Coordinates of C-alpha atoms and ligand atoms in Angstrom, one line a residue:
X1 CA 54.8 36.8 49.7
X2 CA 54.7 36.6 45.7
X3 CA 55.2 39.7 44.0
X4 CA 52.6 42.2 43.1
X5 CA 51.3 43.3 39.9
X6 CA 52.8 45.7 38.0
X7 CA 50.1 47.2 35.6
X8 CA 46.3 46.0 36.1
X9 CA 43.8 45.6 33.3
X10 CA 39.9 46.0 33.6
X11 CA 37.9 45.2 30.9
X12 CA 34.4 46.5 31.6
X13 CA 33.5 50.2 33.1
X14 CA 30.1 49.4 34.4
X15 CA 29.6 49.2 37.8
X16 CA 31.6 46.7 39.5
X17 CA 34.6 47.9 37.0
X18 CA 34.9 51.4 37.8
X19 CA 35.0 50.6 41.6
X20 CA 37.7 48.0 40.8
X21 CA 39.5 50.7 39.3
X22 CA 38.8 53.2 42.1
X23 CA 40.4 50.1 44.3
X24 CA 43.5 49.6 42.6
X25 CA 44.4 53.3 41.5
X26 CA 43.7 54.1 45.1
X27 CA 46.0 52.0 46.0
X28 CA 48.8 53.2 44.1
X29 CA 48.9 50.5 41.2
X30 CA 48.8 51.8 37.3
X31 CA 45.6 50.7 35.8
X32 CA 44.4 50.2 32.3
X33 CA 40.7 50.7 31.3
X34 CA 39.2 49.4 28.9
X35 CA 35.1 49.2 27.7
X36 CA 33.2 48.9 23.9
X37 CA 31.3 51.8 25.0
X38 CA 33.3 54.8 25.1
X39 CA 30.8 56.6 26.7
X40 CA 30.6 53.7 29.8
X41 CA 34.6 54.9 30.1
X42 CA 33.8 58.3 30.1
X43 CA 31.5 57.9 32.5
X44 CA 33.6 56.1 34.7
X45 CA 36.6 58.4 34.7
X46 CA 34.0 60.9 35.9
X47 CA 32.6 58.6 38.5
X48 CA 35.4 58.7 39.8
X49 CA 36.6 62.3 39.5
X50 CA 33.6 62.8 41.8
X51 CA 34.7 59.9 44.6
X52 CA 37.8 61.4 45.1
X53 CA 36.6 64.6 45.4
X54 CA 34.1 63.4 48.0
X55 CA 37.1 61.9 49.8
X56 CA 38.7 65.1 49.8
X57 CA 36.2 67.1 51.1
X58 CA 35.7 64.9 54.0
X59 CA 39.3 64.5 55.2
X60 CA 39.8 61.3 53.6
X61 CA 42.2 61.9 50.8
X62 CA 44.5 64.5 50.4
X63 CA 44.4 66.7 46.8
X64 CA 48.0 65.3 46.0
X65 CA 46.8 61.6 46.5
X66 CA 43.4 62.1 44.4
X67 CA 45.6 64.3 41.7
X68 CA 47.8 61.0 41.6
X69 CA 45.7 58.2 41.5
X70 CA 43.6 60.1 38.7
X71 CA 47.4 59.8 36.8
X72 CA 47.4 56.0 37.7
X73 CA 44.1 55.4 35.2
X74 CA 44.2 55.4 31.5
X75 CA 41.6 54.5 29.3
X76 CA 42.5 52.2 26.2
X77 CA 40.7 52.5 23.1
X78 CA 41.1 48.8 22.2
X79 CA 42.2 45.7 24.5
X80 CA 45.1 46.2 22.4
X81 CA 45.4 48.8 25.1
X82 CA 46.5 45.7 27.9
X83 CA 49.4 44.6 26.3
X84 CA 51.7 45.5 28.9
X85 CA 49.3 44.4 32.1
X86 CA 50.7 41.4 34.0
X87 CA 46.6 41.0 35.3
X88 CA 43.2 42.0 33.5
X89 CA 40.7 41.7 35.7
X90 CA 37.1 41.1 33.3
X91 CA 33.8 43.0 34.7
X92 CA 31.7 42.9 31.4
X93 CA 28.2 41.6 30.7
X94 CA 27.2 37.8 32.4
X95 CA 26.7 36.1 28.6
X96 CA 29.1 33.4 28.9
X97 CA 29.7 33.1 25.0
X98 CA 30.7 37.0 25.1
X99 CA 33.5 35.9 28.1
X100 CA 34.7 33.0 26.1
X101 CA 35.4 35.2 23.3
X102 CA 36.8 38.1 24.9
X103 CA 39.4 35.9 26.9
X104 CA 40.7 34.1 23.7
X105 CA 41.3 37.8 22.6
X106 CA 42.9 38.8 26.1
X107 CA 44.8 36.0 25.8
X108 CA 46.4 37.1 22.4
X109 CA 46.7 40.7 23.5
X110 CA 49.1 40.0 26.7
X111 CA 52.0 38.3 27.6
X112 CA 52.4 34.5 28.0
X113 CA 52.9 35.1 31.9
X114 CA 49.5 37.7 32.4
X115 CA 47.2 36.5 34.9
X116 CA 43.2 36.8 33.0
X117 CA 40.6 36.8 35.9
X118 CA 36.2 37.4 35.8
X119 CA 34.5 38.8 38.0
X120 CA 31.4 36.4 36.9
X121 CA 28.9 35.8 39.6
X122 CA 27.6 32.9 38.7
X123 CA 29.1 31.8 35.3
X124 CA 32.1 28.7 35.1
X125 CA 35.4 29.5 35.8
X126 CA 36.3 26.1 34.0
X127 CA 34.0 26.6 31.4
X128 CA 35.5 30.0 30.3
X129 CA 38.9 29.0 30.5
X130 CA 38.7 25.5 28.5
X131 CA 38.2 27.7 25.6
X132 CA 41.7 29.3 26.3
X133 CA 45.1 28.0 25.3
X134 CA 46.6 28.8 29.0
X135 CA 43.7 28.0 31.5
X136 CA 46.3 27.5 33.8
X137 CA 46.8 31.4 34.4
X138 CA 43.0 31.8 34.3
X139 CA 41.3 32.0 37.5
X140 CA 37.9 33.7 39.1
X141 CA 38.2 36.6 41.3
X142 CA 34.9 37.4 42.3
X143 CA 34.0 41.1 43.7
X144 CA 31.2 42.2 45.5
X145 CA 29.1 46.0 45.1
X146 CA 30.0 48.6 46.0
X147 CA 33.9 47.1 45.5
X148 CA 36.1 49.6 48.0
X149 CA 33.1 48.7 51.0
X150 CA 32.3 45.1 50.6
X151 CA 36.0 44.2 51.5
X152 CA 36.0 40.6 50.9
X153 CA 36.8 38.9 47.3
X154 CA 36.5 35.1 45.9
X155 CA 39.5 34.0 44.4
X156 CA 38.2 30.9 42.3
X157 CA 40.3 28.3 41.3
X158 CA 39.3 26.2 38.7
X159 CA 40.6 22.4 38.1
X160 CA 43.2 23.9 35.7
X161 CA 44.7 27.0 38.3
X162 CA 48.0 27.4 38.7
X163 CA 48.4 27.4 42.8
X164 CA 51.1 30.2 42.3
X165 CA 48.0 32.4 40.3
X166 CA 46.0 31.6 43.5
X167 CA 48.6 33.1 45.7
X168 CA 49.5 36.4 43.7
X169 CA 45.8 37.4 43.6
X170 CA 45.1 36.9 47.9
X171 CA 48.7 39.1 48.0
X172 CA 47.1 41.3 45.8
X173 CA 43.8 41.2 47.9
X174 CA 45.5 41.7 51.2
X175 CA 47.7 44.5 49.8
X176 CA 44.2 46.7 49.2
X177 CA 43.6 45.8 52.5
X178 CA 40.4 43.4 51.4
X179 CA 40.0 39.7 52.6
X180 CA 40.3 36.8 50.2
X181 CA 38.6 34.1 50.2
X182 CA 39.6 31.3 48.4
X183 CA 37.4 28.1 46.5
X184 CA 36.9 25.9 44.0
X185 CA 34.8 26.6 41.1
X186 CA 31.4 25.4 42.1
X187 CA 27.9 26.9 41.3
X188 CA 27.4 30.2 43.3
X189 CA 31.1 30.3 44.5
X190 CA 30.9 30.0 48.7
X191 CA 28.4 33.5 48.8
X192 CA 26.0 33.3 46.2
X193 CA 25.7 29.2 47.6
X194 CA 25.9 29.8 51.0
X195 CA 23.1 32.7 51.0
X196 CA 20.7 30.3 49.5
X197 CA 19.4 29.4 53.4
X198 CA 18.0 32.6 54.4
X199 CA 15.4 34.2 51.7
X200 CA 14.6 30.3 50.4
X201 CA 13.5 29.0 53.9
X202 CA 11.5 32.3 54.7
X203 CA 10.0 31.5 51.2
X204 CA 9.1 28.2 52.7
X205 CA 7.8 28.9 55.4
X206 CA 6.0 32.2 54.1
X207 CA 4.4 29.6 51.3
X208 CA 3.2 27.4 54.6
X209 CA 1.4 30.2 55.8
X210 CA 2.7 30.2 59.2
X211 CA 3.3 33.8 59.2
X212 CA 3.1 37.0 57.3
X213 CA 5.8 38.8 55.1
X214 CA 6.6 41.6 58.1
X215 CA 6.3 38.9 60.8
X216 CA 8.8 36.6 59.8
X217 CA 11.0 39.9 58.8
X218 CA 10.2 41.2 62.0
X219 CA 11.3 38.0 64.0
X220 CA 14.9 37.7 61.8
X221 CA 15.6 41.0 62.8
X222 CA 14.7 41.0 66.4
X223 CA 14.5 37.4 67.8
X224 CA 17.6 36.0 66.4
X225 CA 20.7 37.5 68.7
X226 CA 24.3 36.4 68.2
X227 CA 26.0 37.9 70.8
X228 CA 23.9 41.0 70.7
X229 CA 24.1 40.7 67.0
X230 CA 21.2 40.3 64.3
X231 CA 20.6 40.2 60.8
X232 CA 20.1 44.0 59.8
X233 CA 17.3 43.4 57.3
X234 CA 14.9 40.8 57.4
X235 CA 14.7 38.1 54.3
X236 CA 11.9 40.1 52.4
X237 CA 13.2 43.8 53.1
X238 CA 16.7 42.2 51.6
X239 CA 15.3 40.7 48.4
X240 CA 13.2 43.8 47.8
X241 CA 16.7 45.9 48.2
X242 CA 18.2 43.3 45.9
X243 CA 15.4 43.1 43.7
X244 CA 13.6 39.4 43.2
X245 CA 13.6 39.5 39.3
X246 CA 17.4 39.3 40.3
X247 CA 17.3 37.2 43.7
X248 CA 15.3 34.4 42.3
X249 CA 17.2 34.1 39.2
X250 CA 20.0 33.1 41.7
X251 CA 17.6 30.9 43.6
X252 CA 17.0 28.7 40.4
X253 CA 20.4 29.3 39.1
X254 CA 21.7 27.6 42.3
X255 CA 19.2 24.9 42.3
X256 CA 19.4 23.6 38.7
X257 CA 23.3 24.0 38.6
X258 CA 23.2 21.6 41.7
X259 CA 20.9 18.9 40.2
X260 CA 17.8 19.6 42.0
X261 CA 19.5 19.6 45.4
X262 CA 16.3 20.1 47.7
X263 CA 17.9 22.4 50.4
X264 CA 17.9 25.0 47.4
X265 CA 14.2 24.8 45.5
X266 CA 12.8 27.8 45.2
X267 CA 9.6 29.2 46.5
X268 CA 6.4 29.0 43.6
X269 CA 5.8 32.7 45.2
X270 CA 9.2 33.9 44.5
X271 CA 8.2 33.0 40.3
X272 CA 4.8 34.2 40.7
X273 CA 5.8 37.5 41.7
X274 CA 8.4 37.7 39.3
X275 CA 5.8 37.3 36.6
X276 CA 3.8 39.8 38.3
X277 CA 7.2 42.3 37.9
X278 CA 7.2 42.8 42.0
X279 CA 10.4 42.7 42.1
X280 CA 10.9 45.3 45.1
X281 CA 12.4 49.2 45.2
X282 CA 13.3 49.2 41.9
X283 CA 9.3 48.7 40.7
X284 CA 8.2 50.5 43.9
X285 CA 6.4 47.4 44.5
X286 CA 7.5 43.9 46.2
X287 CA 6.6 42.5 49.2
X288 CA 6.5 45.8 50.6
X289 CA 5.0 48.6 49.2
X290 CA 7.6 52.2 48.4
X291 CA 5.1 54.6 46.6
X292 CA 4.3 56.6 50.2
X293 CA 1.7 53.9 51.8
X294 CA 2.8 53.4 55.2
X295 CA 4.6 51.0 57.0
X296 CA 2.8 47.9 57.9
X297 CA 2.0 48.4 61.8
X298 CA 2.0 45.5 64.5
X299 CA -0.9 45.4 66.6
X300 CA -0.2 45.8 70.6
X301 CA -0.2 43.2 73.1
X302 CA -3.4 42.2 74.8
X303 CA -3.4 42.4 79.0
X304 CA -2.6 39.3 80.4
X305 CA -5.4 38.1 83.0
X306 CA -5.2 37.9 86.2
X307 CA -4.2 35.0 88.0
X308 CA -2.9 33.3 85.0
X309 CA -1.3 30.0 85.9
X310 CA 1.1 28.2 84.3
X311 CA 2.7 24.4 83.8
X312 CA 5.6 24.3 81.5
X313 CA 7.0 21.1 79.8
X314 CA 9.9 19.2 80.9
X315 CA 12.7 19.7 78.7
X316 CA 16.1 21.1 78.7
X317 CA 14.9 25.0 79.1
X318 CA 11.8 24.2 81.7
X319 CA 13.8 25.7 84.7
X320 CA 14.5 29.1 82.8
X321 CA 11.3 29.2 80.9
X322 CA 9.6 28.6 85.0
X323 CA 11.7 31.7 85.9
X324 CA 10.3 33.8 83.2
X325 CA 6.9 32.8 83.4
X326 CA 7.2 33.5 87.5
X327 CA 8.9 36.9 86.5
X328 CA 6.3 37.9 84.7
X329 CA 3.6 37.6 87.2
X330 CA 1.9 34.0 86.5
X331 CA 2.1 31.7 89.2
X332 CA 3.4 28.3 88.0
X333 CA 1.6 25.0 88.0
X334 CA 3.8 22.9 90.0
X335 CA 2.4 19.3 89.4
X336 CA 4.0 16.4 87.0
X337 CA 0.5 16.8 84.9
X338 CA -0.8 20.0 83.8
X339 CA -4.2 21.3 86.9
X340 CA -7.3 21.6 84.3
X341 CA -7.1 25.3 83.9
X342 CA -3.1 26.1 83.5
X343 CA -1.6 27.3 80.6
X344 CA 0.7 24.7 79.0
X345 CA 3.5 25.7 78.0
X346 CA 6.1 23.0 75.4
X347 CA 9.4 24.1 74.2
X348 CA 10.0 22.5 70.8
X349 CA 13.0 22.4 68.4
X350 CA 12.9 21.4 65.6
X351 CA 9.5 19.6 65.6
X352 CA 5.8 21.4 65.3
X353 CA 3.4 22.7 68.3
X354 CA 1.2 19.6 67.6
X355 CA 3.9 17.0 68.0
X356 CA 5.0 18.7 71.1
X357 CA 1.4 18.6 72.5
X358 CA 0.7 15.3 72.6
X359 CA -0.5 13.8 75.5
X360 CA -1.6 17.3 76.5
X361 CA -4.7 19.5 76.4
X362 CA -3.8 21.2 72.7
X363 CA -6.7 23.4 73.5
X364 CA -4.5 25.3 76.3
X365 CA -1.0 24.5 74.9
X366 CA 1.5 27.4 73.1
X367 CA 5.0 26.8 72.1
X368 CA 7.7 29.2 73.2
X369 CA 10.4 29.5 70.9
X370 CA 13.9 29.3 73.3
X371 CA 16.5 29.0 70.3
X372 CA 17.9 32.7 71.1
X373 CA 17.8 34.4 74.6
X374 CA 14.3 34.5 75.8
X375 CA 14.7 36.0 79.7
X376 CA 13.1 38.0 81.4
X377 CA 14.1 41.7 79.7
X378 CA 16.5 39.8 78.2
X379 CA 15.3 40.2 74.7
X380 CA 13.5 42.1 71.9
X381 CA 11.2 40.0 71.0
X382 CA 9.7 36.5 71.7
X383 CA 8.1 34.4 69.8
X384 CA 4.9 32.0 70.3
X385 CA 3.9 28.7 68.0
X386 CA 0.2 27.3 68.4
X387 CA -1.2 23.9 67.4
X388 CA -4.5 24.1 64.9
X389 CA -6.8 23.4 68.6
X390 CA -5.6 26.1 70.3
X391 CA -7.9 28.3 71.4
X392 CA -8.2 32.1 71.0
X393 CA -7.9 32.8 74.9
X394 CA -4.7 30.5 75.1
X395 CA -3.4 32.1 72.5
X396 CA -4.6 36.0 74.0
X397 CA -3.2 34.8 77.0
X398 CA 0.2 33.9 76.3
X399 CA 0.6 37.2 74.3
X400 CA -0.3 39.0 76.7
X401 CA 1.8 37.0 79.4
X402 CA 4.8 36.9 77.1
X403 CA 4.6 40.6 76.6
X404 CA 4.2 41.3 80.0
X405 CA 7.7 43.3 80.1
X406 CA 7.9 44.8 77.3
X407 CA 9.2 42.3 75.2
X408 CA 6.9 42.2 71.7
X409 CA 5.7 39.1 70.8
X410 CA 5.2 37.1 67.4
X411 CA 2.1 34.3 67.1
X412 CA 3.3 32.0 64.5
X413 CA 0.5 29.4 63.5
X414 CA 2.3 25.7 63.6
X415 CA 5.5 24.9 62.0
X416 CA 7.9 22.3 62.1
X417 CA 10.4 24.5 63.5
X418 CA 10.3 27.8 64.7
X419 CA 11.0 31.0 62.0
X420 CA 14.3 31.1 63.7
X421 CA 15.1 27.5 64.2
X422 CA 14.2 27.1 60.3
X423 CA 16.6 29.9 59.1
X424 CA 19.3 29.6 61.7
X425 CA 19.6 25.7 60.7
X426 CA 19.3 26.1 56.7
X427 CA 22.1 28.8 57.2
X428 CA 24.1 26.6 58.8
X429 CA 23.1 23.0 56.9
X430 CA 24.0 24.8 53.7
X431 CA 27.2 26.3 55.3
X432 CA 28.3 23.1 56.3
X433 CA 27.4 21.1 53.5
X434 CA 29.8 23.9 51.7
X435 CA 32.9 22.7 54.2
X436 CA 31.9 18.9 53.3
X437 CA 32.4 19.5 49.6
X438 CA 35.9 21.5 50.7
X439 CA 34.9 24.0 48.5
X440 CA 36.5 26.6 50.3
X441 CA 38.0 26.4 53.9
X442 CA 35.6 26.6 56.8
X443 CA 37.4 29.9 58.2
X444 CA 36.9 31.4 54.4
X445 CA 33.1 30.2 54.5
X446 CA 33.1 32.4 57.8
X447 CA 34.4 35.2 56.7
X448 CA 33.0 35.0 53.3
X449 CA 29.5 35.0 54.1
X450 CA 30.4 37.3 57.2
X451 CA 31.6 40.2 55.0
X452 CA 29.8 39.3 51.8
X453 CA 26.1 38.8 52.9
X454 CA 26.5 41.3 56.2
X455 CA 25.8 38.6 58.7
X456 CA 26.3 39.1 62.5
X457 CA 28.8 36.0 62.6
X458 CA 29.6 33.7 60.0
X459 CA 27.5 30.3 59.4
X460 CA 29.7 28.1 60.7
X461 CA 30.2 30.4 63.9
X462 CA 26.3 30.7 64.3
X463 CA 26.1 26.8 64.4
X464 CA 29.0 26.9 67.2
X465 CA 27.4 29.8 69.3
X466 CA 24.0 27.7 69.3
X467 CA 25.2 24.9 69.4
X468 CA 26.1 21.7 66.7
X469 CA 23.7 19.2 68.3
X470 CA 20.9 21.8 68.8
X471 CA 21.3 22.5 65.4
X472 CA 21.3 18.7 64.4
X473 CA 18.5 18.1 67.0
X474 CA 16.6 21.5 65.1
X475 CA 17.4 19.6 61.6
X476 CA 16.3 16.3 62.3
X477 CA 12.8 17.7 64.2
X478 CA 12.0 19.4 61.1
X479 CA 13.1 16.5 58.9
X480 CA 11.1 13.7 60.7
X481 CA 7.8 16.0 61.5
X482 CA 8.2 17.4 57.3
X483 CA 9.3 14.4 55.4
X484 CA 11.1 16.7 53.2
X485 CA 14.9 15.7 52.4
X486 CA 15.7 19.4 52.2
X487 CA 16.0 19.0 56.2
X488 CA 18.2 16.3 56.2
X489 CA 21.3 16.8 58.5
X490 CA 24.2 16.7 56.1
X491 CA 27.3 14.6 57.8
X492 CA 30.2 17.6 58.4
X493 CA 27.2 18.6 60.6
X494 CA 26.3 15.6 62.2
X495 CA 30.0 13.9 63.0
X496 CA 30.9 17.4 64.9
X497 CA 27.3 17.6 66.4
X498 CA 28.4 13.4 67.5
X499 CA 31.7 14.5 68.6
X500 CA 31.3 17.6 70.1
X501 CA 33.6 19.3 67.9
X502 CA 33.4 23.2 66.4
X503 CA 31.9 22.8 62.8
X504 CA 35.1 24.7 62.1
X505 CA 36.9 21.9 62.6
X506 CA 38.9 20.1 59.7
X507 CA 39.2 16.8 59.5
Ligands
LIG601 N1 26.6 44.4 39.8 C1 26.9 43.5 40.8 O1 26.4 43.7 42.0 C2 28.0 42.5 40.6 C3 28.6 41.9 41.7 C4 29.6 40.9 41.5 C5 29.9 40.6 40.2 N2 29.3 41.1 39.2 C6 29.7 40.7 37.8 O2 30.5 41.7 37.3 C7 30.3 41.7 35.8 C8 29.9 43.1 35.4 O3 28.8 43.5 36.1 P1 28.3 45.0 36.2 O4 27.2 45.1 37.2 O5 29.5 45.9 36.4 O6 27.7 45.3 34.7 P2 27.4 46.6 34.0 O7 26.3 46.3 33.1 O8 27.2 47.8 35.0 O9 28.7 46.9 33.1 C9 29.2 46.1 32.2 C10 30.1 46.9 31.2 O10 30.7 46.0 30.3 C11 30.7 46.6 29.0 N3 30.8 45.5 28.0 C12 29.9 44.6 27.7 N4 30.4 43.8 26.8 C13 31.7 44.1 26.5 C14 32.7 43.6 25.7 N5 32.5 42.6 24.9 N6 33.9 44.3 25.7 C15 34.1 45.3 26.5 N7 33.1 45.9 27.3 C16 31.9 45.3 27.3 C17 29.4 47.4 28.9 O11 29.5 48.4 28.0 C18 29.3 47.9 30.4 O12 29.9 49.2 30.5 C19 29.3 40.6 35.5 O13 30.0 39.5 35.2 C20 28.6 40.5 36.8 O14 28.1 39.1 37.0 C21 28.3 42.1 39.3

């Protein structure tokens, strides 16, 4: 393993840069400190005086270790201040001009071997270090807030890198005890990019009108089940957290810095309510309201009638969705065309209620979303679909039926693709897409967005635990029934969905 650093620079002592230097002193390495604003310093140091306290009190540090690692840190008055650092790691404001500037001055302050990295988010890597005289020591090494929780970090390598200043900074990442992740320098890096198929598609399908802001949340939380796994907030609780003055800045960021790439446009509601200043928390207003108001409730589950009966679709869940619909107390219609009165139930994936109804009596059909376990008290919640001729007693009925033990229940009105089946596979198109581009590796994209965003299991892994050509078959429903190229199946994707292959699989 390469050596470690000796003497660490931070530039910067907002918030990412004092929990880089809580990091690093922590972990027994001297660090320098350095901000314009004495006061941000100051405030820093105190920030954290009053961690390592904390950490005493609980049992977490001992009073020698704090007393230390408050001796590691020492504040500079000038970047003068770095001289002897073999790495500065840069956390100051997101103006590239103000980067460029301050890394041609890093550069003059340290040593010809120093390492110079930024913690940009979303600015060039290349673009900062073509206006330096040894890009070839400059790299990106991307944190994520709070720094000493989210244990993960980007190290970006621009065309330029050195591989050896690759290799010192994932040492100096495992030796915190974070992960690295390593990738090219490309728009978004492999989080910022690969988080773009979650809020955009519930965007989407929000702007569609097939369901409400707390159903969709509702169903992303509660429907979708890796392993016993979800996704602890839904799309619109996370980009009120985040704040959508910030989250669809990103949205565009991503989507003009990849030419207009349709898997990334932005939602017309995400700009409208930016204009509006709804950006979440923060304005106490977003798509949710936090001033007090309560919680938007769901409304119960009608009774299902009595001798309901029921003919479900051939397809490659009819056997399990017969089981449940027996389980729940309907009798099932046993004949190859559906008896005049019988529910209908279709399956679809991929494709819209309407498509799957053909043929059929649309008046009596509902789709049943089978994506994600749908058993009999198997799951949290399931989730309906109907075509524009459905009627209000199919639809009252099927609640009802589908509720029957306990399970709540979603009515979504028709959508090329489930809530689910749309998310799941724009996680996963936009995941793999990343692999194709060998941005980063696909065991890094895993992890990355794993650790980074929160998710249960990383995108790649979600594709593998549903399943590559049930994805594909997902992507290509939604593609044929929409028109839209934002569907389109990307080929990583497609040759392992062909082959049968993990999409963590390298070619
Ligand atoms: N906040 C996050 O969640 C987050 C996450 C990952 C990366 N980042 C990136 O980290 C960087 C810093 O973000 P932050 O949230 O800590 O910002 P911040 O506003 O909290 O702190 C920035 C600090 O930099 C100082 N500063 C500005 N210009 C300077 C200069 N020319 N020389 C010295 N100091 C200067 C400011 O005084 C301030 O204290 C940005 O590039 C941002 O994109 C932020």
């Amino acid at each position: 393993m390469s050596s470690p650093f000796k003497r660490i620079g931070v530039l910067g002592a907002g918030a990412m840069g004092r929990g880089i230097v809580q990091l690093y002193s922590q972990a027994g390495f001297e660090v320098v400190l350095h901000d314009a604003q004495a006061a941000a310093m100051e405030a820093a140091i105190k920030y954290l005086q009053q961690t390592f306290d904390k950490l005493v009190e609980k049992g977490r540090m001992t009073d020698d270790a704090r007393q230390q690692a408050l001796a590691r840190v020492t504040c500079a008055d000038s970047m003068q201040g770095f001289a002897d650092c073999d790495l500065v790691i840069e956390a100051i404001i997101e103006r590239i001009e103000v980067k460029r500037e301050v890394f041609c001055t890093l550069e003059s302050v340290v040593s010809s071997e120093a390492i110079l990295v930024s913690n940009t988010s979303s600015l060039s890597i290349t673009a900062i270090a073509a206006a330096c005289e040894r890009p070839s020591l400059i790299a990106g090494y991307h944190f994520f807030n709070p720094v000493p929780l989210m244990k993960v970090v980007e190290v970006v390598r621009a065309p330029r890198t050195d591989d050896a200043v690759v290799e010192r900074l994932v040492a100096l990442t495992r030796a915190v005890g974070h992960t690295p992740v390593v990738c090219q320098d490309t728009p978004g890096f492999i989080v910022n990019h690969a988080g773009r198929g979650f809020g955009t598609e519930s965007l989407k399908a929000l702007g569609e009108g097939v369901a409400d802001v707390p159903t969709i949340d509702r169903i992303l939380r509660e429907q979708v089940d890796f392993g016993g796994m979800g996704f602890k907030l839904g799309p619109f609780e996370l980009m009120d957290l985040t704040g959508l003055d910030v989250s669809h800045l990103v949205m565009e960021s991503i989507y003009h810095q990849y030419y207009e790439e349709p898997r990334f446009r932005p939602s017309v509601i995400g700009a409208q309510r930016v204009s509006a200043g709804l950006f979440g928390r923060k304005t106490r207003e977003g798509f949710y309201r936090y001033d007090g108001s309560p919680a938007p409730s769901e409304s119960g589950a009608p009774v299902a009638p009595t001798g309901l009966r029921v003919w479900v679709a051939p397809g490659a869940q009819q056997q399990a969705v017969r089981e449940l619909v027996a389980g729940l107390g309907a009798s099932l219609d046993d004949a190859d065309q559906p008896l005049s009165d019988s529910l209908i139930v279709v399956t679809p994936l991929g494709l819209d209620a309407t498509s799957a109804a053909q043929g059929l009596d649309a008046a009596r059909v509902i789709a049943l979303d089978t994506l994600f376990p749908f058993g009999l008290r198997a799951c949290k919640r399931r989730v309906l679909m109907s075509t524009p001729a459905t009627s209000s007693e199919t639809r009252k009925a099927a609640h009802g039926l589908f509720a029957a033990d306990g399970a709540k229940v979603s009515l979504l009105r028709d959508s090329s693709g489930f809530i689910a089946q749309r998310v799941i596979a724009m996680i996963v198109s936009v995941a793999t897409e990343i692999a194709q581009q060998r941005i980063a590796s696909p065991e890094d994209i895993d992890s990355a967005v794993r650790i980074g965003l929160g998710y249960p299991v990383g995108p790649l892994t979600m594709g593998d635990m549903i399943g590559p050509a049930r994805i594909l078959e997902v992507l290509n429903g939604m593609h044929r029934s929409s028109d839209d190229p934002r569907y389109r199946a990307g080929p990583w994707l497609r040759r392992r969905a062909q082959l049968g292959l993990s999409l963590l699989q390298e070619d």
